[in-house]
Short mmCIF file of C-alpha atoms in Angstrom, two decimals:
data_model
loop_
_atom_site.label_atom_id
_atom_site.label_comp_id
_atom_site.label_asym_id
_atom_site.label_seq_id
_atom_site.Cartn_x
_atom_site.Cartn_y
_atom_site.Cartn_z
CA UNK A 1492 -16.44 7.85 10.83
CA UNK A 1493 -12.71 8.46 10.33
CA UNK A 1494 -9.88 5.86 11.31
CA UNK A 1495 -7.00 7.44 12.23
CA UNK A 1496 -4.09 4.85 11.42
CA UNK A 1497 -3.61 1.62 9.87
CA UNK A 1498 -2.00 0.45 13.45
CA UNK A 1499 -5.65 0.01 15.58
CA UNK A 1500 -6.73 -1.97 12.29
CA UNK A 1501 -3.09 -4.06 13.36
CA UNK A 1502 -3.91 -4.52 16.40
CA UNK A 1503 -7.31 -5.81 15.83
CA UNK A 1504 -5.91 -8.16 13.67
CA UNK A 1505 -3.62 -9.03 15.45
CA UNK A 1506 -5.60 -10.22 18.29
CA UNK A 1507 -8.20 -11.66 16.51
CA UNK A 1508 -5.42 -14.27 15.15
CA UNK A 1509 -4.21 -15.03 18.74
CA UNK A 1510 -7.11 -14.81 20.94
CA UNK A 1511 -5.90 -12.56 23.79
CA UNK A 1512 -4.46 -9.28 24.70
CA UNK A 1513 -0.99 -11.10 25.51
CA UNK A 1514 -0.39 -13.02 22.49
CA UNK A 1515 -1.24 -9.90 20.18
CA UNK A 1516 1.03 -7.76 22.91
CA UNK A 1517 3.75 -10.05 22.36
CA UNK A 1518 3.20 -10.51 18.48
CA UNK A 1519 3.60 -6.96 17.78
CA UNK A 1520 6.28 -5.96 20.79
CA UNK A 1521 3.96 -3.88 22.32
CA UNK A 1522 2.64 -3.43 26.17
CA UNK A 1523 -0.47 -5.06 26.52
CA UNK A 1524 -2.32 -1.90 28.24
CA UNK A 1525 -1.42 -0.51 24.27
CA UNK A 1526 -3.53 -3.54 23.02
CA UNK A 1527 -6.29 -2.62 25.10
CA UNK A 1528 -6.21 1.11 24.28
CA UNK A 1529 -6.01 0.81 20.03
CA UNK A 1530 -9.14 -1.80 20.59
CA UNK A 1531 -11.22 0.65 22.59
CA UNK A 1532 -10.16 3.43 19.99
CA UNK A 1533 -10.56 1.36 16.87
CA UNK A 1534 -14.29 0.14 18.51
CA UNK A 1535 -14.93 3.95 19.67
CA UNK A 1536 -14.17 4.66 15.52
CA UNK A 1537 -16.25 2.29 14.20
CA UNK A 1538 -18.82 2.66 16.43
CA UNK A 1539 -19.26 -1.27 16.92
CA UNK A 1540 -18.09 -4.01 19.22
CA UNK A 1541 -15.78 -6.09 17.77
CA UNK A 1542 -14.75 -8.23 20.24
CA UNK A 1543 -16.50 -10.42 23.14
CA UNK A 1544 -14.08 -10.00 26.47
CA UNK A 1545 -14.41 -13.22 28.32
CA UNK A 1546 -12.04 -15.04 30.60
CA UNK A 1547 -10.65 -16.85 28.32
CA UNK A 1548 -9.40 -14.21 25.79
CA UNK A 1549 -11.30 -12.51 23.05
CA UNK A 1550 -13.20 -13.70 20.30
CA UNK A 1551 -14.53 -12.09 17.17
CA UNK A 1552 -18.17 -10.30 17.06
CA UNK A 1553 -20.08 -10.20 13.59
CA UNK A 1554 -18.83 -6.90 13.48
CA UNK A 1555 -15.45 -8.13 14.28
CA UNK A 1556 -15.67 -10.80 11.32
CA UNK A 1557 -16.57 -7.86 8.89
CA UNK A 1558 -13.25 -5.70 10.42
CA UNK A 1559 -11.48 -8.82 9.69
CA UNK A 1560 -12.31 -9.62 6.10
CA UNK A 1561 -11.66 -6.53 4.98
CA UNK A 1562 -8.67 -5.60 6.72
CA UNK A 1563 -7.29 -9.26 5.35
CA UNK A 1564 -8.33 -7.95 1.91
CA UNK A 1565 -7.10 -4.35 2.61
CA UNK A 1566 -3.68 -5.67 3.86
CA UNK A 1567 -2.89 -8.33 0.94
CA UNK A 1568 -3.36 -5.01 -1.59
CA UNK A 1569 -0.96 -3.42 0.35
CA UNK A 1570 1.66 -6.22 0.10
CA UNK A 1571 0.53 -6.61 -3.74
CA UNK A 1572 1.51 -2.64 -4.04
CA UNK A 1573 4.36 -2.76 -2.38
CA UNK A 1574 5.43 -5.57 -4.53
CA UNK A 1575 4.82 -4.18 -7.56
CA UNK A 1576 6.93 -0.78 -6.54
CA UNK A 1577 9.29 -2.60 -5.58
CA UNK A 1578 9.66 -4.77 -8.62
CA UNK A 1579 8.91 -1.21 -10.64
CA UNK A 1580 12.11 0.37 -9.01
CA UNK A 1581 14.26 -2.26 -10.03
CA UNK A 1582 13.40 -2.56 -13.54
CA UNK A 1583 15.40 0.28 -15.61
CA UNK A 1584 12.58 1.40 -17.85
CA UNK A 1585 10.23 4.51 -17.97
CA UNK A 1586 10.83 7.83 -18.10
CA UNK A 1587 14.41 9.33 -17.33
CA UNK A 1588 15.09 13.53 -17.79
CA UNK A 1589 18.99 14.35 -18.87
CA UNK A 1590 19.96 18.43 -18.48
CA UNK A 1591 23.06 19.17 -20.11
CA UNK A 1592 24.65 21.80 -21.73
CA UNK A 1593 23.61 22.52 -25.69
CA UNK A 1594 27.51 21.89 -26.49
CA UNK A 1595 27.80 18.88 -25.14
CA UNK A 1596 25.70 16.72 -27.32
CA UNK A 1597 28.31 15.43 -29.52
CA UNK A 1598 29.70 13.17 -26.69
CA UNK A 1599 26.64 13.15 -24.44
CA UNK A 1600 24.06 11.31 -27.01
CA UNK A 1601 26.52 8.46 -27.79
CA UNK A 1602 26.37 7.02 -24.46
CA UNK A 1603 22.37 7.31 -24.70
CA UNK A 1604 22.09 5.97 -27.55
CA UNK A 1605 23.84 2.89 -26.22
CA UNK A 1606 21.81 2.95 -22.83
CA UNK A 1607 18.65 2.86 -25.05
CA UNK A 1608 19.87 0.03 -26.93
CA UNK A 1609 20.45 -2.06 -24.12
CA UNK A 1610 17.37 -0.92 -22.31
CA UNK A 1611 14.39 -0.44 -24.96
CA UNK A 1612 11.74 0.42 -21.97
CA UNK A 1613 13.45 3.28 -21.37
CA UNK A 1614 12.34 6.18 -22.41
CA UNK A 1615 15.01 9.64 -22.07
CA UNK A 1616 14.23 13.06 -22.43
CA UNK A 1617 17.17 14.65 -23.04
CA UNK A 1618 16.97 18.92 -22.05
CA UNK A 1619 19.40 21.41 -23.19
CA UNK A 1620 19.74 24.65 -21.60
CA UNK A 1621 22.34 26.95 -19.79
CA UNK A 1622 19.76 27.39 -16.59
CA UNK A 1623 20.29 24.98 -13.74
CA UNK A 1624 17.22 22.51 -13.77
CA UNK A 1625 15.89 21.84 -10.08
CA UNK A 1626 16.40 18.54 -9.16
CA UNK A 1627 15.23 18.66 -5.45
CA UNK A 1628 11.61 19.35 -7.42
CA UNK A 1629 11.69 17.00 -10.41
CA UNK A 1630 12.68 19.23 -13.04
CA UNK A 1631 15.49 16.23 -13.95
CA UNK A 1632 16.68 12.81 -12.75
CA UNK A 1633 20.46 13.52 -13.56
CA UNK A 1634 21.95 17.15 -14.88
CA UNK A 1635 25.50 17.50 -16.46
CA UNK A 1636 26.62 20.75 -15.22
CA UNK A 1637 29.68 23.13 -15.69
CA UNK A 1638 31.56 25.78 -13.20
CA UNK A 1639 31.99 24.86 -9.59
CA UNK A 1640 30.88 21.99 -8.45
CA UNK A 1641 27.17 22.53 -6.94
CA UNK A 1642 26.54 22.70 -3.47
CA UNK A 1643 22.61 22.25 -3.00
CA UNK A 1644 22.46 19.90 -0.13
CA UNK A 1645 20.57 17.27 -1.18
CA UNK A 1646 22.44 16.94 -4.67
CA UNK A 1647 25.17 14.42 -5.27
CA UNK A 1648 27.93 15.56 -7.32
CA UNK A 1649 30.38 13.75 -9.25
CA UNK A 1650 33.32 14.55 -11.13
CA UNK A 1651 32.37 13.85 -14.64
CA UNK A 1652 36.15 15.57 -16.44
CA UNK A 1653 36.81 18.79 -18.01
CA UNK A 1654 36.08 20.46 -21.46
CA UNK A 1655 38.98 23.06 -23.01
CA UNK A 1656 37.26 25.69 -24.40
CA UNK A 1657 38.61 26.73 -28.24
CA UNK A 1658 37.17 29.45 -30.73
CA UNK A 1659 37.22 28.53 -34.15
CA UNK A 1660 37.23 30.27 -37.43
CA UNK A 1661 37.26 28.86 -41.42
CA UNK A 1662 40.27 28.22 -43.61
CA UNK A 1663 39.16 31.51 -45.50
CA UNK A 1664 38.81 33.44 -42.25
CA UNK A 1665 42.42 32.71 -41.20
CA UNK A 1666 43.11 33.33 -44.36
CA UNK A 1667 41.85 36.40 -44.46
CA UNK A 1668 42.67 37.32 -40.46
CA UNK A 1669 45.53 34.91 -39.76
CA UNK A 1670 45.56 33.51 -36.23
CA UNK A 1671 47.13 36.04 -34.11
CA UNK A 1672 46.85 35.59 -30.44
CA UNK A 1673 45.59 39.80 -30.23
CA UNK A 1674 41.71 39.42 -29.14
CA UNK A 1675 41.29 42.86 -30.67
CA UNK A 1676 42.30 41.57 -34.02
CA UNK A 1677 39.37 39.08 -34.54
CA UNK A 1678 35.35 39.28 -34.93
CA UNK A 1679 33.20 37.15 -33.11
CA UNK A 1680 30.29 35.14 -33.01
CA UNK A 1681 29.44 34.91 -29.09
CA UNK A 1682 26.61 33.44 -26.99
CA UNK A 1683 23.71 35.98 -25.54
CA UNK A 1684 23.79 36.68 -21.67
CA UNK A 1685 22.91 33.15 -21.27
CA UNK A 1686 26.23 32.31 -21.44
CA UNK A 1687 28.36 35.09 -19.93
CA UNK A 1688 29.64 32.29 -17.50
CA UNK A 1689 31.73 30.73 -19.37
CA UNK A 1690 35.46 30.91 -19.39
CA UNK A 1691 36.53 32.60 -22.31
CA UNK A 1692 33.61 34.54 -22.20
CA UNK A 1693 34.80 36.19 -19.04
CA UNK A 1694 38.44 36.20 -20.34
CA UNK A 1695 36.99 38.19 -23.25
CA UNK A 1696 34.52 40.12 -22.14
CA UNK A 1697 37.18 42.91 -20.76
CA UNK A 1698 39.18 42.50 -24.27
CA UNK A 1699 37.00 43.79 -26.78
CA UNK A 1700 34.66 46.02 -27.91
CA UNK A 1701 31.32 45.89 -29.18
CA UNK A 1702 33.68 46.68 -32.92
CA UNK A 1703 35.01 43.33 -32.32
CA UNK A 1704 31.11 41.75 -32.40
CA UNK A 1705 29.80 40.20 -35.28
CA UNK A 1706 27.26 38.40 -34.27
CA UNK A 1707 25.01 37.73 -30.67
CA UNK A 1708 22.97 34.31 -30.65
CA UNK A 1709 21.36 32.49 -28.41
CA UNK A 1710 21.58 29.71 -31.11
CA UNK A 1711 24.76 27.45 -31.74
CA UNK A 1712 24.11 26.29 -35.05
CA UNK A 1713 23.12 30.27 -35.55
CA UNK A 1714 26.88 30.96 -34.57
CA UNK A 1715 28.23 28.32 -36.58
CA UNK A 1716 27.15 29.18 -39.61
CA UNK A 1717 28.60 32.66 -39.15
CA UNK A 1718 31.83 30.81 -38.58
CA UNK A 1719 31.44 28.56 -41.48
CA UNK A 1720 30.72 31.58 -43.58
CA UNK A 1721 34.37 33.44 -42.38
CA UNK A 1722 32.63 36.33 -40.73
CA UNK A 1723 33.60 35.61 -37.18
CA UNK A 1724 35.13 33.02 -34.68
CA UNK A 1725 33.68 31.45 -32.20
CA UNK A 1726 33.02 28.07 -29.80
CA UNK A 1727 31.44 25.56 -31.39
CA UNK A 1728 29.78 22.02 -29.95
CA UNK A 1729 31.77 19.54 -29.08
CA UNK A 1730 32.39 17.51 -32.16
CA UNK A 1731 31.20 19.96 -34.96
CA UNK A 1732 34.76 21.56 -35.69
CA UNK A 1733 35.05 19.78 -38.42
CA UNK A 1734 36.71 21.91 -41.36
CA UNK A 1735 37.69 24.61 -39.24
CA UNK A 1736 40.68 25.81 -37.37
CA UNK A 1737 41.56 26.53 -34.09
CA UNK A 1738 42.31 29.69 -34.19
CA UNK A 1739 42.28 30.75 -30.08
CA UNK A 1740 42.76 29.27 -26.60
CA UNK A 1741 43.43 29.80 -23.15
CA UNK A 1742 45.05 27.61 -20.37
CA UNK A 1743 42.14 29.36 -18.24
CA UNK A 1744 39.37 28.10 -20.11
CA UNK A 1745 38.75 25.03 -18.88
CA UNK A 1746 34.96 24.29 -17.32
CA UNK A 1747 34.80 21.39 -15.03
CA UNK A 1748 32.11 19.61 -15.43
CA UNK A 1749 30.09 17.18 -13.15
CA UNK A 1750 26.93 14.68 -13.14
CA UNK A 1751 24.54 15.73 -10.83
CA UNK A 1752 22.07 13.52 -8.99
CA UNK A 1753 19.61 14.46 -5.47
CA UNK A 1754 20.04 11.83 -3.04
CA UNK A 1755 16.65 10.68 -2.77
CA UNK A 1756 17.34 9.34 -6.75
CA UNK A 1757 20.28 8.63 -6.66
CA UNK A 1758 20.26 5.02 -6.04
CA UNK A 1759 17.78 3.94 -7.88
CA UNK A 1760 18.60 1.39 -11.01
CA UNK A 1761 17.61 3.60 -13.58
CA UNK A 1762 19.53 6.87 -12.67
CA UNK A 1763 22.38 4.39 -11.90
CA UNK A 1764 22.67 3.04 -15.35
CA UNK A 1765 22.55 6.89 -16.93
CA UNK A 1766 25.64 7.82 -14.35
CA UNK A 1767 27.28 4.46 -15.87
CA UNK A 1768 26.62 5.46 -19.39
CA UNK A 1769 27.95 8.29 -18.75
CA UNK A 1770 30.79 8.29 -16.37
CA UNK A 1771 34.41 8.87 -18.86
CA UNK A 1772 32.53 10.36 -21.79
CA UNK A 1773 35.00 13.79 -21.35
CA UNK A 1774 38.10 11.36 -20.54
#
């Protein structure tokens, strides 16, 4: 015994509050031939009369009463659920995944740090990698991305500013190397295949030669410390050149970035207030 939809169980309701075919028709905004059809069905499911026809309207069998009580019961759950979700959506609190970019922590986590503070049920997981995270499958609520802006869609994309890419080495490597503007003058500490995308990575890619190579790291802090040590130059996060110098830049190597969001999440409290956080973090 299988019923179909929630709308017979209406229905019955329906009429059982007013009594007749009519009044139910005209509750719901229905014909009243579609009264009389969901009844038979709903009676034809159950297997049970549930209502006495007479001329004055219908009236509820002990069958019917049973429907009733239990579709009452049933239907106040449903408004309790759909209270609570409600009330659930609104809240900012529970879980929230960030994608970024491994370089951009030094200005990403300050703006979490002050969402968390001024919303403690909130709990972030913040995911740094150079592959794009799915949103359209849950992979991530919001994903900071680099390079054209994407064009999934279902994904909202917002202008979030630009980053300058600059390769730094140590005092004692410029020292050592001087600063020359010649890309076959310099060693370097570069990022794995991973990040072949970037901008000065395709600006130097043609350049030099595998000579010109110190080091090949999937790891930033890997690449830094070759940097630190004077071996190479290289990028380094946002925020951790202190102590070294610039030693090389491009007008070219510039990566937009941009916070992405699908639509179906984008509007919802929580995602809002992590757009808001961090919305002019790369002014």
């Amino acid at each position: 015994m299988r019923i179909e939809t929630w709308d017979d169980i209406r229905v019955a309701m329906a009429v059982a509050r007013t009594g007749t075919v009519s009044g139910a028709a005209a509750e719901l905004g229905v014909h009243h031939a579609t009264v009389i059809r969901r009844i038979d069905m709903l009676e034809t499911a159950l297997k049970a009369r549930l209502f006495q026809r007479h001329s004055r309207g219908y009236t509820l069998t002990e069958a019917g009463r049973v429907m009733l009580a239990a579709a009452v019961a049933a239907d106040e759950r449903f408004s309790q659920m759909a209270a609570q979700i409600a009330g659930s959506v609104q809240r900012i609190e529970g879980d929230l995944l960030i994608t970024s970019l491994p370089e951009l922590a030094g200005r990403i986590m300050p703006r979490l740090t002050d969402l968390m503070r001024a919303h403690p049920d909130l709990r972030i997981s913040y995911v740094t990698d150079v592959r794009l995270f799915r949103l359209d499958v849950g992979e991530a609520h919001v994903a900071i991305r680099a390079g054209a802006s994407p064009t999934e869609p279902d994904y909202i994309a917002r202008p979030l500013g630009q980053v300058q890419h600059v390769l730094y080495g140590s005092p004692d490597y410029v020292a050592r190397h001087g600063s020359g503007e010649d890309p076959r003058a310099h060693r370097y500490a570069l990022p794995g295949p991973e990040g072949a995308g970037a901008p000065f990575m395709r600006w130097l890619s043609p350049r030099i030669g595998p000579e010109n190579i110190a080091l090949t790291s999937n790891d930033s802090s890997a690449r830094e410390a070759v940097i630190r040590a004077g071996l190479a130059i290289g990028a380094v996060a946002l925020g951790q050149e202190q102590g070294l110098v610039p030693v090389m830049s491009h007008p070219e190597w510039v990566s937009d970035l941009w916070l992405v969001t699908h639509v179906d999440l984008h509007r919802t409290p929580k995602v809002q207030a992590a757009l808001a956080a961090l919305r002019g973090a790369f002014d």
